[in-house]
Amino acid sequence: MTPTVKPPVSHSPIHRTVFHNGIVLLVAENPAADIIAARIFVRAGSCYENREQAGLSHLLAAVMTKGCAGLSSWEIAEQVESVGASLSTDTSTDYFLLSLKTVTADFPEILALAGKILRSPTFPETQIELERRLALQDIRSQKEQPFTLALEQMRQAMYQNHPYAMSVLGDETTMSSLTRTDLVEYHQTYFRPDSLVISIAGRLTLQEAIALVEQVFGDWQIPDIATPAINLPTITANPQHKLKPVQTQQSIVMLGYLGASVSSPDYPALKLLSTYLGNGLSSRLFVELREKRGLAYEVSAFYPTKLYPASFVVYMGTAPENTTIALEGLSTEVELLSNTEISESSLQAAKNKILGQYALGKQTNGQIAQIYGWYEILGLGIDFDTAFQELIAAVSSQDTLTAAHQYLQEPYLSLVGQEEAINSYKKS
């Protein structure tokens, strides 16, 4: 059956093609360099795990390239490295990702290898054990990092029984209990053609890309059984204070607010507020709390782009004796967003920063393949590339004030530091 090709809209360089088995192919022709990059997204990730299997998609990503369709881990690595290509797998909360990059002549061979890895992984027991040990080392090592501890404490308070509460690594208990059977069942359930988005950028034509994808993936049939619906709990705000005493040289003070998902009309305003507060050396938090008051070793804000309501977080690393005053400083700066309109010049500066960084993030074939595939797998569509820039440009000071009123009120607090610093905060 001939795939359906959607011509690019006037402002988009992307061709979108849907194959008979549900695969969505995005192609950006870029003849400037003799390189092709591809990103293959799968509707999987940690949101598709059971709570008691947290870390499953991470372990699957780690083991997936260690054996497939008659090839050993060494043979896969040799096939990739012998032509100077790169191939890797990764997972996030909202999707699974296979990334590859080659010179144009080697792309058919490496794409065929990627197809074998995606479709026929063997999950060797020895590799599972090795990758599990490495994951457990990572989990233990993160327990020694104050920032990671504070973020984990914040996530768990904010998201409770939602998958966003857990690290993609899971924890020691869940990672230790995962089996090869778990990996096989997860793969059989979620790795299917109608869950795939293949995004390619580089020196090849649309027709060449369609022919290659048809050759590698065209015979992959949609299973008779529908993908099971993921019934995630509703995320509702219930702010709490979480304090964790540890022996550390600095306190990590973190305030979190339940924000909006990427599909919400409030997303652009919150993205601008996050940039204004904590993106770079000219940001409000850096200037006010580090440069003027000397309170912070580090200070920033982040608001990740997520399918479900994301956390809006401001944090500071500070000297133990400054813990309470640092917390007051962070709180004051966030509260100002609800009480005072951001000046037009500051708002425009934040817009310029976002849009400038966004443009710089679409320079390479890998970046181009990543961003369009990412939008497609999140259900936003390739036109979101233009829509995002227009939405950011259209945000007014009143919009940011309204968003702050709605989302940035009573915060979750996560504090990690010396016991004396925590006791001092309690008394204040």
XYZ file of C-alpha atoms in Angstrom:
428
model
C 0.000 0.000 0.000
C 1.343 3.436 -0.940
C 2.142 5.608 2.089
C 0.270 8.875 2.492
C 2.531 11.879 2.006
C 1.539 15.209 3.498
C 3.311 18.066 1.681
C 5.108 20.494 3.943
C 3.166 23.549 5.000
C 4.491 26.777 3.517
C 6.632 27.635 6.533
C 7.881 24.109 7.337
C 10.768 22.256 5.667
C 9.367 18.935 6.817
C 7.586 16.268 4.757
C 5.259 14.063 6.818
C 4.408 10.578 5.552
C 2.154 7.952 7.177
C 2.743 4.321 6.231
C 0.102 1.608 5.973
C 1.306 0.096 9.290
C 0.990 3.399 11.160
C 4.636 4.520 11.113
C 4.959 8.295 10.807
C 7.997 9.424 8.804
C 9.291 12.997 8.925
C 11.934 14.050 6.414
C 13.970 17.262 6.264
C 16.115 17.382 3.137
C 19.396 19.140 3.923
C 22.099 18.642 1.286
C 24.562 21.020 2.933
C 26.672 18.279 4.555
C 27.245 14.628 3.692
C 25.587 13.526 6.946
C 22.243 11.968 7.801
C 20.804 11.939 11.325
C 17.713 10.025 12.406
C 15.656 9.880 15.566
C 13.237 7.009 16.062
C 10.693 7.763 18.789
C 8.461 5.121 20.362
C 5.379 5.761 22.492
C 6.919 4.154 25.540
C 8.961 5.482 28.471
C 8.555 5.472 32.224
C 4.895 6.618 32.095
C 4.131 3.224 30.557
C 5.605 1.241 33.468
C 3.856 -0.212 36.481
C 4.997 1.461 39.700
C 6.589 -1.769 40.948
C 8.583 -1.957 37.682
C 9.999 1.572 37.799
C 13.237 1.678 35.820
C 12.055 -0.923 33.303
C 12.212 1.330 30.243
C 15.665 2.572 31.306
C 16.958 -0.994 31.625
C 15.394 -1.898 28.283
C 17.121 1.059 26.600
C 20.452 0.061 28.141
C 20.192 -3.595 27.032
C 18.515 -3.110 23.662
C 21.742 -2.465 21.750
C 23.484 -5.446 23.388
C 22.083 -8.142 21.097
C 19.551 -8.523 18.292
C 18.531 -10.869 15.458
C 21.633 -13.043 15.540
C 24.071 -10.214 16.368
C 26.015 -10.024 19.613
C 26.763 -6.847 21.532
C 30.288 -6.812 20.054
C 29.027 -7.358 16.495
C 26.555 -4.485 16.801
C 29.244 -2.163 18.147
C 31.686 -3.254 15.429
C 29.134 -2.653 12.658
C 28.470 0.887 13.926
C 32.053 1.864 14.727
C 33.606 0.385 11.575
C 31.922 3.128 9.516
C 32.364 5.886 12.107
C 28.634 6.069 12.797
C 26.860 6.603 16.111
C 23.842 4.724 17.439
C 22.341 4.965 20.919
C 19.138 4.380 22.834
C 17.595 6.370 25.644
C 14.331 6.748 27.501
C 12.394 9.538 29.203
C 9.110 9.858 31.044
C 7.084 10.341 27.852
C 8.881 8.381 25.105
C 11.683 5.985 24.103
C 14.340 7.156 21.624
C 16.850 5.540 19.274
C 19.337 8.028 17.761
C 21.716 7.461 14.872
C 24.063 9.475 12.676
C 26.108 8.402 9.656
C 27.648 9.659 6.459
C 25.101 9.427 3.666
C 26.544 6.312 2.023
C 26.291 4.246 5.222
C 22.800 5.336 6.237
C 20.919 2.368 4.652
C 23.117 -0.134 6.526
C 22.827 1.592 9.910
C 19.074 2.167 9.529
C 18.677 -1.559 8.791
C 20.647 -2.313 11.969
C 18.413 0.076 13.928
C 15.400 -1.803 12.569
C 16.776 -5.115 13.877
C 17.498 -3.586 17.274
C 13.994 -2.137 17.566
C 12.181 -5.192 16.268
C 14.235 -8.180 17.453
C 16.278 -7.454 20.590
C 17.516 -10.598 22.346
C 18.053 -9.172 25.868
C 20.976 -11.431 26.871
C 20.860 -12.298 30.586
C 24.536 -11.403 31.114
C 23.969 -7.940 29.632
C 20.831 -7.424 31.724
C 22.825 -8.190 34.865
C 25.647 -5.865 33.840
C 23.333 -2.952 33.002
C 21.308 -3.502 36.174
C 24.503 -3.224 38.256
C 25.433 0.005 36.463
C 21.932 1.419 37.055
C 22.112 0.513 40.748
C 25.472 2.280 40.989
C 23.882 5.374 39.435
C 20.962 5.220 41.873
C 23.337 4.957 44.861
C 25.580 7.701 43.531
C 22.607 10.059 43.172
C 21.904 9.631 46.888
C 25.200 11.430 47.525
C 24.240 14.488 45.464
C 22.262 17.109 47.444
C 20.588 18.603 44.356
C 19.402 15.179 43.161
C 18.107 14.360 46.640
C 16.190 17.645 46.786
C 14.705 17.094 43.324
C 13.668 13.519 44.123
C 12.047 14.700 47.361
C 10.200 17.410 45.415
C 9.052 15.009 42.671
C 7.677 12.475 45.102
C 5.785 15.093 47.107
C 4.356 16.719 43.980
C 3.436 13.638 41.944
C 2.650 11.041 44.628
C 1.542 7.887 42.743
C 1.962 9.327 39.224
C 4.981 7.982 37.235
C 6.513 11.469 37.199
C 7.217 10.941 40.903
C 9.914 8.384 40.120
C 13.350 8.721 38.569
C 13.562 6.988 35.166
C 16.098 4.745 36.923
C 13.470 3.603 39.412
C 14.892 2.843 42.856
C 17.068 0.072 44.277
C 14.087 -2.150 45.063
C 12.371 -1.911 41.684
C 15.579 -2.074 39.604
C 16.776 -5.139 41.539
C 13.531 -7.021 40.889
C 13.305 -6.547 37.096
C 13.620 -9.696 34.988
C 14.242 -10.580 31.357
C 10.575 -11.598 31.121
C 9.591 -8.074 32.153
C 11.725 -6.624 29.339
C 10.289 -9.017 26.745
C 6.684 -8.291 27.762
C 7.252 -4.510 27.766
C 8.884 -4.687 24.348
C 6.122 -6.859 22.877
C 3.465 -4.505 24.251
C 4.798 -1.105 23.232
C 7.280 -1.607 20.386
C 5.021 -1.791 17.357
C 4.872 0.126 14.081
C 1.835 2.235 14.962
C 3.780 3.605 17.957
C 6.762 4.774 15.893
C 7.822 8.199 14.651
C 10.913 8.195 12.424
C 12.458 11.640 11.921
C 15.295 11.984 9.389
C 17.353 15.034 8.415
C 20.229 15.179 5.956
C 21.365 14.536 2.428
C 18.569 12.352 1.085
C 15.356 12.972 -0.790
C 11.856 12.251 0.424
C 11.561 9.397 -2.083
C 14.842 7.840 -0.897
C 13.740 8.070 2.730
C 10.350 6.486 2.001
C 12.006 3.644 0.086
C 14.479 2.948 2.907
C 11.845 2.984 5.641
C 9.589 0.751 3.532
C 12.482 -1.668 3.070
C 13.383 -1.850 6.769
C 9.981 -1.483 8.429
C 7.353 -2.043 5.704
C 6.678 -5.677 6.614
C 6.188 -4.895 10.315
C 2.527 -5.606 10.970
C 0.321 -3.951 13.570
C -0.486 -6.541 16.272
C -4.100 -7.671 16.581
C -4.192 -6.534 20.204
C -4.517 -2.779 20.765
C -1.925 -1.002 22.866
C -3.253 -0.989 26.437
C -4.435 2.415 27.609
C -2.314 3.919 30.359
C -4.622 5.002 33.163
C -2.582 7.574 35.012
C -3.814 9.192 38.219
C -4.923 12.806 38.111
C -2.240 15.171 39.362
C -3.616 17.601 41.912
C -1.672 20.211 43.848
C -1.244 19.519 47.565
C 1.790 21.572 48.646
C 3.991 20.074 51.361
C 7.291 20.853 53.044
C 9.954 18.120 52.863
C 13.167 18.473 54.880
C 16.129 16.105 54.634
C 19.189 16.474 56.877
C 22.442 15.301 55.257
C 26.130 16.009 55.790
C 26.845 18.470 53.010
C 28.768 21.699 52.471
C 25.735 23.597 51.187
C 21.986 23.711 51.533
C 19.792 23.088 48.523
C 16.613 25.161 48.793
C 13.954 24.259 46.222
C 10.461 25.636 45.666
C 8.132 23.806 43.287
C 4.758 24.580 41.760
C 2.512 22.304 39.728
C 2.533 23.859 36.267
C 0.854 23.070 32.955
C 1.447 20.453 30.268
C 2.874 21.446 26.887
C -0.603 21.323 25.320
C -2.020 23.891 27.760
C -2.607 27.473 26.592
C -0.741 28.554 29.744
C 2.475 26.775 28.701
C 4.063 29.732 26.790
C 3.567 32.202 29.652
C 5.050 29.785 32.200
C 7.971 29.083 29.865
C 8.665 32.807 29.682
C 8.413 33.205 33.454
C 10.898 30.379 33.978
C 13.315 31.967 31.497
C 12.929 35.416 33.058
C 13.557 34.045 36.546
C 16.363 31.591 36.071
C 17.852 31.183 32.598
C 21.441 32.444 32.494
C 23.633 35.087 34.092
C 21.237 37.932 33.258
C 18.206 36.228 34.812
C 16.309 37.831 37.681
C 17.301 35.230 40.304
C 20.984 35.330 39.358
C 21.178 39.119 39.408
C 19.126 39.688 42.576
C 20.175 36.758 44.768
C 23.711 35.990 43.651
C 25.152 39.202 42.195
C 23.483 41.764 44.490
C 23.086 39.762 47.707
C 25.766 37.075 47.424
C 23.430 34.377 48.707
C 23.838 31.739 46.037
C 26.533 29.343 44.905
C 24.099 28.474 42.146
C 20.567 29.649 41.461
C 18.205 28.832 38.633
C 14.697 27.881 37.506
C 13.413 25.161 35.225
C 10.104 24.153 33.717
C 10.430 21.069 31.495
C 8.187 20.391 28.512
C 5.971 17.425 29.423
C 2.885 15.584 28.201
C 1.319 15.920 31.656
C 1.460 18.830 34.125
C 5.108 19.739 34.617
C 6.841 21.099 37.687
C 7.873 24.762 37.761
C 10.923 24.831 40.038
C 13.234 27.508 41.429
C 16.228 26.489 43.506
C 19.387 27.733 45.132
C 22.555 26.229 46.534
C 23.652 28.356 49.485
C 25.852 28.334 52.580
C 24.199 26.514 55.513
C 24.014 29.712 57.581
C 22.095 31.435 54.765
C 19.442 28.733 54.392
C 16.500 30.639 55.852
C 17.288 33.973 54.206
C 17.870 32.221 50.865
C 14.453 30.613 51.087
C 12.889 33.982 51.848
C 14.689 35.512 48.864
C 13.442 32.810 46.479
C 9.886 33.099 47.820
C 9.895 36.880 47.452
C 11.043 36.742 43.827
C 8.315 34.254 42.854
C 5.648 36.199 44.759
C 6.607 39.367 42.854
C 5.472 37.675 39.625
C 1.893 37.671 40.943
C 2.007 41.220 42.274
C 3.978 43.195 39.696
C 3.868 43.135 35.919
C 7.186 42.340 34.284
C 8.444 45.417 32.428
C 8.131 45.381 28.654
C 11.911 45.503 28.253
C 12.449 42.547 30.613
C 9.681 40.574 28.936
C 11.147 41.238 25.494
C 14.598 40.232 26.723
C 13.191 36.907 27.968
C 11.443 36.353 24.628
C 14.641 37.108 22.727
C 16.541 34.669 24.928
C 14.031 31.831 24.403
C 13.699 32.379 20.672
C 17.431 32.840 20.181
C 18.253 29.634 22.057
C 15.482 27.871 20.155
C 16.931 28.920 16.788
C 20.427 27.836 17.838
C 18.977 24.458 18.851
C 17.999 23.694 15.244
C 21.377 23.979 13.530
C 22.508 20.385 13.015
C 20.734 17.523 11.283
C 20.539 15.741 14.630
C 18.854 18.739 16.279
C 16.412 19.106 13.378
C 15.472 15.408 13.450
C 15.119 15.584 17.238
C 12.831 18.586 17.528
C 10.332 17.616 14.818
C 10.171 14.003 15.954
C 9.719 15.149 19.534
C 6.790 17.378 18.631
C 5.188 14.565 16.660
C 5.511 11.962 19.432
C 4.054 14.426 21.965
C 1.018 14.836 19.704
C 1.744 18.498 18.949
C 2.469 18.029 15.248
C 5.301 19.427 13.147
C 3.547 22.811 12.827
C 4.233 23.381 16.534
C 7.727 24.520 15.514
C 6.214 27.713 14.101
C 3.327 27.844 16.573
C 5.697 27.775 19.573
C 7.618 30.800 18.316
C 4.396 32.688 17.584
C 2.949 31.806 21.002
C 6.062 33.032 22.816
C 6.110 36.276 20.809
C 2.439 36.896 21.635
C 2.723 36.580 25.448
C 1.958 39.868 27.213
C 2.885 41.086 30.682
C -0.734 40.560 31.672
C -0.508 36.939 30.494
C 2.476 36.300 32.751
C 0.679 37.964 35.671
C -2.388 35.767 35.097
C -0.267 32.601 34.850
C 1.599 33.472 38.041
C -1.716 34.064 39.846
C -2.979 30.690 38.706
C 0.088 28.495 39.167
C 2.731 30.160 41.339
C 1.015 30.548 44.666
C 1.570 28.123 47.556
C 4.768 26.170 46.818
C 6.058 22.735 47.609
C 9.306 23.062 49.555
C 12.232 20.666 49.386
C 15.180 21.433 51.633
C 18.359 19.358 51.846
C 21.176 20.451 54.137
C 22.958 20.122 57.452
C 20.777 19.326 60.443
C 21.650 22.639 62.067
C 20.482 24.549 58.961
C 17.206 22.621 58.850
C 16.573 23.199 62.565
C 17.283 26.893 62.056
C 14.647 26.976 59.275
C 12.107 25.183 61.507
C 12.535 27.795 64.205
C 12.133 30.740 61.830
